[in-house]
Short mmCIF file of C-alpha atoms in Angstrom, two decimals:
data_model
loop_
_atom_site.label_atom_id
_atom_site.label_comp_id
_atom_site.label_asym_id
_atom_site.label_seq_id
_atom_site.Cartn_x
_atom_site.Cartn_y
_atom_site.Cartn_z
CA UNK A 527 191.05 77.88 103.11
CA UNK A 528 190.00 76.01 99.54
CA UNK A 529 191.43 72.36 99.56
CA UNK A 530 192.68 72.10 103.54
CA UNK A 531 190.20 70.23 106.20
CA UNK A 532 189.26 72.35 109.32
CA UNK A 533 190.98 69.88 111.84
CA UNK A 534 194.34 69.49 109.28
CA UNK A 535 194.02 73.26 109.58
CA UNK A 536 194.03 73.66 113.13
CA UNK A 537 197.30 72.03 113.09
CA UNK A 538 198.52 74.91 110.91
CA UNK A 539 197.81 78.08 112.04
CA UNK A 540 200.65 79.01 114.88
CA UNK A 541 201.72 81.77 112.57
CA UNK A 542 198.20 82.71 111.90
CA UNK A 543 197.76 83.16 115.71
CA UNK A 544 201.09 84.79 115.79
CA UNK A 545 200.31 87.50 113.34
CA UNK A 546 196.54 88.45 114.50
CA UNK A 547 197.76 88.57 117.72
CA UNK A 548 200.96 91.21 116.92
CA UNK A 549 197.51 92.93 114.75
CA UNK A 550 195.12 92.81 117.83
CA UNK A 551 198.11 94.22 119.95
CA UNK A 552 198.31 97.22 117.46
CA UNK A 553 194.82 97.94 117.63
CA UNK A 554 194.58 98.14 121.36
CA UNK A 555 197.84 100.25 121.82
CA UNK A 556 196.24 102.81 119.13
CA UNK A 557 193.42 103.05 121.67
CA UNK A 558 190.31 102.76 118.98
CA UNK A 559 187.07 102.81 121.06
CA UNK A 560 185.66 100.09 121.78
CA UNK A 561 183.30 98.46 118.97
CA UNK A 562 179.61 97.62 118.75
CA UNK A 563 180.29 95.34 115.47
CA UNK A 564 183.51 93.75 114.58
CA UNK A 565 183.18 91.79 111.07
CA UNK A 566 186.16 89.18 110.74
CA UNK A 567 186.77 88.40 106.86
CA UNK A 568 187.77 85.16 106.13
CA UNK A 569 187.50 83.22 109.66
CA UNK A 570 188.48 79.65 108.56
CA UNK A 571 187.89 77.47 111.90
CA UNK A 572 186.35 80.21 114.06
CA UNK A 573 189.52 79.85 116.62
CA UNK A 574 191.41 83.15 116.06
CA UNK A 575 188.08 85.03 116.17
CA UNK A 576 186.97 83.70 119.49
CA UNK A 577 190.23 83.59 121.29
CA UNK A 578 191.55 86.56 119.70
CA UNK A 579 189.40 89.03 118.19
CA UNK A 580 186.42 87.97 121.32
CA UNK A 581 188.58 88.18 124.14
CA UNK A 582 191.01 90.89 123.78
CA UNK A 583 188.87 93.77 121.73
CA UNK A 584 186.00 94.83 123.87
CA UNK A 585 182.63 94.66 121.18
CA UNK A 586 178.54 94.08 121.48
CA UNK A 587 178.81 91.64 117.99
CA UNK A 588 181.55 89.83 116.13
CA UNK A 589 180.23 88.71 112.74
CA UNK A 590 182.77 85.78 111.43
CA UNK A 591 182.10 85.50 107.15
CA UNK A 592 184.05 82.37 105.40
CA UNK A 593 183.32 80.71 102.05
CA UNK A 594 184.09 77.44 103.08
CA UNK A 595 181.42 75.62 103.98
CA UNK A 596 183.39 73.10 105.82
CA UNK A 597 184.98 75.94 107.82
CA UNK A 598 181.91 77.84 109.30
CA UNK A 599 180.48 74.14 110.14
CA UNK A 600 183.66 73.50 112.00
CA UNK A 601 183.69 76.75 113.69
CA UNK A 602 179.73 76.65 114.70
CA UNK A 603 180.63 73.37 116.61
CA UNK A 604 183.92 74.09 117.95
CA UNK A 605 184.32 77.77 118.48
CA UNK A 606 180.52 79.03 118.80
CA UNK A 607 180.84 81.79 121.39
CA UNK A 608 179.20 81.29 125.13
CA UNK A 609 177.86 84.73 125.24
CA UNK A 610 176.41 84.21 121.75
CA UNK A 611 178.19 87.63 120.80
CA UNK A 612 180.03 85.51 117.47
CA UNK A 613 177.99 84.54 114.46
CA UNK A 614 179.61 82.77 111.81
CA UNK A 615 178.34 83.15 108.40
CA UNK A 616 178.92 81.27 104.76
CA UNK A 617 179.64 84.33 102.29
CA UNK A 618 181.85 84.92 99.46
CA UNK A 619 182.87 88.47 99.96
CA UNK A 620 184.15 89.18 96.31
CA UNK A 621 181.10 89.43 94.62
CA UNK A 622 179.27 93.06 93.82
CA UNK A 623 177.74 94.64 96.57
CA UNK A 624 173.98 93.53 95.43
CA UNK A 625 174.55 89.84 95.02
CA UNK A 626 175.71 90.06 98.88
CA UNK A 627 173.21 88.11 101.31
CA UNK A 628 170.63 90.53 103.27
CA UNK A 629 172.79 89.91 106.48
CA UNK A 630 175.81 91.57 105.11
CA UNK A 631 173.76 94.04 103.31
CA UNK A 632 171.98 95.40 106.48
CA UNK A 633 175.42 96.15 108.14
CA UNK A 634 175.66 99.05 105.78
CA UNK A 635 177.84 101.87 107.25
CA UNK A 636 177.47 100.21 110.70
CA UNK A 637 180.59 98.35 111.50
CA UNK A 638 183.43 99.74 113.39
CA UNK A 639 186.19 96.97 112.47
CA UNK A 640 186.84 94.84 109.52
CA UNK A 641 189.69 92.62 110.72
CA UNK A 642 191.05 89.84 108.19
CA UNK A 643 194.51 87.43 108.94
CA UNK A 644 195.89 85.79 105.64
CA UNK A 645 192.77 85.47 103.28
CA UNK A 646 192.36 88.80 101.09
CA UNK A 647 194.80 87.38 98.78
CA UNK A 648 192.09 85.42 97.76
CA UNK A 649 190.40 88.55 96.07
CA UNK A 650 190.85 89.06 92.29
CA UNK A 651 189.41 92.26 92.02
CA UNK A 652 190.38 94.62 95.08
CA UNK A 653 188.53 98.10 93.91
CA UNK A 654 185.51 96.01 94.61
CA UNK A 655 186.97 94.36 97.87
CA UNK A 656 187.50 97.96 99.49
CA UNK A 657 184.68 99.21 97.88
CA UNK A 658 182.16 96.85 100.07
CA UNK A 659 184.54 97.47 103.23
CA UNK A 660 184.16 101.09 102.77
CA UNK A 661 179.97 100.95 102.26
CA UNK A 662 179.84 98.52 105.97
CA UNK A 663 182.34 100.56 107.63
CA UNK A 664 181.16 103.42 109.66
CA UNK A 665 182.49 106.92 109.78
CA UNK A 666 185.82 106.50 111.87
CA UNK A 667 185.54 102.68 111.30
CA UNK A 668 188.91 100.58 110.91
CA UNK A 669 190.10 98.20 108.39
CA UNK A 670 192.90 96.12 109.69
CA UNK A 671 194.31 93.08 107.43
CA UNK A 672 197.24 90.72 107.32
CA UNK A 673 197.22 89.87 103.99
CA UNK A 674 200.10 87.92 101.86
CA UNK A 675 201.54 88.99 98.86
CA UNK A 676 202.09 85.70 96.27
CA UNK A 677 205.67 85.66 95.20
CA UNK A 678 206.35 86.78 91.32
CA UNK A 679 205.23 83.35 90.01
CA UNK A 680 206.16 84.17 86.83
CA UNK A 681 209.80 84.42 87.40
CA UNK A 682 209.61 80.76 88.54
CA UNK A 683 207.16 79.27 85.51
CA UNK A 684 208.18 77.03 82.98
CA UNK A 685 206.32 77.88 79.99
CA UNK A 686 206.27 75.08 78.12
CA UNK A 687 206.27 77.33 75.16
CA UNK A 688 203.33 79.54 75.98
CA UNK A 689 204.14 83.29 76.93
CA UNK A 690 204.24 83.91 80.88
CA UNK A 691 202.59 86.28 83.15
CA UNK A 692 198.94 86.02 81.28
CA UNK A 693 197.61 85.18 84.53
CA UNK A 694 199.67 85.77 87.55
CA UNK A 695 200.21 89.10 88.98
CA UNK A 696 203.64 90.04 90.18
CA UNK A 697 204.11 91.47 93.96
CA UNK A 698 204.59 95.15 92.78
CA UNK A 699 201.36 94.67 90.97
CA UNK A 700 199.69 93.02 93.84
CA UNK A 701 200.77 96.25 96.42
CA UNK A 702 199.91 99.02 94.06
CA UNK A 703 196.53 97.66 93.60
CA UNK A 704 195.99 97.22 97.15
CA UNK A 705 197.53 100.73 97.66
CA UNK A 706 195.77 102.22 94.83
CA UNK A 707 191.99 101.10 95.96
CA UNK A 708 192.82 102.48 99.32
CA UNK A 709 193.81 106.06 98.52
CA UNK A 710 191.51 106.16 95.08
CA UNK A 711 188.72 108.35 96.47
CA UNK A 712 189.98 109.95 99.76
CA UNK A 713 187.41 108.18 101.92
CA UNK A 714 190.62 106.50 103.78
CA UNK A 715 193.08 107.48 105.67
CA UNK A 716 195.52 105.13 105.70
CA UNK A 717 197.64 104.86 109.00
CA UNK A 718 199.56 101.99 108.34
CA UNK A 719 201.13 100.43 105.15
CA UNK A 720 203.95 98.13 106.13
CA UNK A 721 205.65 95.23 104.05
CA UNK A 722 206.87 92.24 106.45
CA UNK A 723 209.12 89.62 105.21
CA UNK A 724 209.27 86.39 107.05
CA UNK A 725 210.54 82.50 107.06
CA UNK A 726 208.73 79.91 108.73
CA UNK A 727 210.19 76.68 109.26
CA UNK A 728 207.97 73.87 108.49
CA UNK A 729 208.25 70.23 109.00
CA UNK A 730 207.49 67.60 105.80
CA UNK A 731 203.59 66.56 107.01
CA UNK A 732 202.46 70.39 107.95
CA UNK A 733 204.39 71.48 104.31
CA UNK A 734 202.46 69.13 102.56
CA UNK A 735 198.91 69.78 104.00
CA UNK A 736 199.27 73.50 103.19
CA UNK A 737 200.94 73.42 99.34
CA UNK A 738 196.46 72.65 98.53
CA UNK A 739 196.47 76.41 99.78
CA UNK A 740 199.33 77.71 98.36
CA UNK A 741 198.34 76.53 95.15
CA UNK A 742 194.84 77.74 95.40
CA UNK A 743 195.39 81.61 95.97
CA UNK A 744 196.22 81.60 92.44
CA UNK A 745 193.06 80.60 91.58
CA UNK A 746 191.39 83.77 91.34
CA UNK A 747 193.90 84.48 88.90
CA UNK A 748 192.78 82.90 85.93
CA UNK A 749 189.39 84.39 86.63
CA UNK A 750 186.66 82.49 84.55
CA UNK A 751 189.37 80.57 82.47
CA UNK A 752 189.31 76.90 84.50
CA UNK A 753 190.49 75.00 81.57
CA UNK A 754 193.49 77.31 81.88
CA UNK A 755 193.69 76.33 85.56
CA UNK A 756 193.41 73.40 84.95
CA UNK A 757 196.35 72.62 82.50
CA UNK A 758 198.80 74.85 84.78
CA UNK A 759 197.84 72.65 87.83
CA UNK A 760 198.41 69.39 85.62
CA UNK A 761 201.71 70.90 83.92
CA UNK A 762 203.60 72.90 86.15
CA UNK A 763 201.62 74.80 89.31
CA UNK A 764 202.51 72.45 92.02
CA UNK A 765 205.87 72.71 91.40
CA UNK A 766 206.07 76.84 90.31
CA UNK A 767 204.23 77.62 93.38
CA UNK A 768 206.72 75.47 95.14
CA UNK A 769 209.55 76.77 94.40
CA UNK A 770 208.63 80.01 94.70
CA UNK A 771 207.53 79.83 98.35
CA UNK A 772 211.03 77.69 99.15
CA UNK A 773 213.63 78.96 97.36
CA UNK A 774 212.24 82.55 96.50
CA UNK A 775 215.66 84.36 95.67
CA UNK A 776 216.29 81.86 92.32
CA UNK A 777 215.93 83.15 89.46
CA UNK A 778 215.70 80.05 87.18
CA UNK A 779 212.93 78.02 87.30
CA UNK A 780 212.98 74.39 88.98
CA UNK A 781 211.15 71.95 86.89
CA UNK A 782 209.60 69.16 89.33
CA UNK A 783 210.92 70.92 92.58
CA UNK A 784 207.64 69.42 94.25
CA UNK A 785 207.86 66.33 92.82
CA UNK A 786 211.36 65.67 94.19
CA UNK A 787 210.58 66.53 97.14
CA UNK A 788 207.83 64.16 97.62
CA UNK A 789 209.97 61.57 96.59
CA UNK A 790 213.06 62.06 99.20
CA UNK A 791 211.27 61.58 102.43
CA UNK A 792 215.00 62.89 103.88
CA UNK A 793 213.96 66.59 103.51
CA UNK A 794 212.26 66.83 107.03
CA UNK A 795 211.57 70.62 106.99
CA UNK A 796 211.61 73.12 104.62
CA UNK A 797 211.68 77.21 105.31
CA UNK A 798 208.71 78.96 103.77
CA UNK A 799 209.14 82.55 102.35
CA UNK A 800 206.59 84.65 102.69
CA UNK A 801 205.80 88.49 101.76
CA UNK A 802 203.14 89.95 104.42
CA UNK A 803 201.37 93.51 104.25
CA UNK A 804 199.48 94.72 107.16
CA UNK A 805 197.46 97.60 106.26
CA UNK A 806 195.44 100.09 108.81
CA UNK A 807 192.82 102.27 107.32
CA UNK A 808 190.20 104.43 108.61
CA UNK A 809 187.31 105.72 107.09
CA UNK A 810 186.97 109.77 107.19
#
């Protein structure tokens, strides 16, 4: 949750709740048996993994990763669990399998669910994403994830002379990889692929605390390039990323979309767009 506050964040996350929940429901009505460990990627403020994932999946240990630091403080303090059956830990889970803390590590082939709600998007490289899922899972373990697809940026960007699509992905790019790293070695069987399309009205205040997220899941992107990064975000990201959320169907960029909408405090909501794939696998 790069560039959002824990308690601006709680405000947020209705949809969040909405979509683990429909998840958790899925998982119950398959009737999986119950787990020993549960490892929830990508917690942010600890709330949908104690209210959700804690009391409606029966489990011995819930292990609760984010890479915020902010986040896992916030969730230690506000949603520690009263049975001490959630730990929340500060990991980056993109990095190769070695450079991953000894507590991850020693989970190796012994978890029975890897749930995540809305942050895989944030991983550049997702070979090595289900790669590391596959080592910690166990044999018959489940990998459940809501994760969003970024719209086709690149249909929206204003180029300012330079050639588009050197960094961004497109959405057919983003699903075949994801697809691709699933079925690439046979080791899952994937039960459930589906696309969701949804709109989500959202008021001025919460639409402007979120765009810092928006415009972050890009980030991974531009991989080691930040001077790259850094002249799209002072050029044109704000308002590419914008647009593209908004007003998704356009297919001319909108130069300064954000911008004007900053400046005419009239617009009172805005609907936001969004491309959602929820993906079961199990490991044979």
């Amino acid at each position: 949750m790069d560039g959002i506050a824990p308690d601006v964040y709680a405000k947020q996350k209705s949809n969040a709740q909405l979509m683990a929940m429909q998840s958790i429901d899925s998982l119950i009505d398959a009737n999986y048996r119950p787990y020993d460990q549960i490892v929830d990627i990508g917690c942010g403020d600890g709330d949908i993994t104690k209210h959700f994932l804690g009391k409606h999946l029966p489990h011995k240990h819930i292990l609760a990763i984010d890479i915020v630091p902010d986040m896992i403080s916030y969730a230690r303090s506000h949603n520690h669990s009263d049975d001490n059956t959630i730990e929340y830990l500060l990991q980056d889970m993109s990095i190769e399998w070695p450079e991953l803390c000894p507590r991850v590590r020693e989970l190796d082939g012994k978890v029975d669910l890897i749930f995540s709600n809305f942050t895989l998007s944030y991983m550049p490289d997702k070979w090595r994403t289900v790669g590391i899922f596959r080592r910690l899972l166990s044999t018959g373990g489940i990998f459940h994830a809501n994760i969003f697809i970024i719209g086709d940026l690149n249909k929206k960007l204003v180029t300012n002379g330079q050639q588009p699509g050197k960094w961004y992905q497109s959405r057919e790019k983003q699903l075949d990889d994801w697809r691709q790293s699933l079925l690439s070695d046979n080791q899952f069987l994937v039960k459930q692929f589906d696309i969701i399309d949804v709109i989500w009205p959202t008021d001025r205040q919460k639409m402007i605390d979120f765009m810092p997220i928006i415009v972050s899941k890009v980030r991974p992107f531009f991989k080691d390039d930040q001077s790259a990064y850094d002249r799209e975000l002072n050029d044109h990201l704000w308002d590419t990323a914008f647009d593209t959320v908004v007003n998704p169907m356009a297919t001319e960029p909108n130069p300064g979309a954000w911008k004007r909408f900053l400046a005419d405090p009239t617009i009172r909501e805005v609907n936001r767009h969004h491309r959602l794939l929820r993906v079961t696998a199990i490991k044979q």
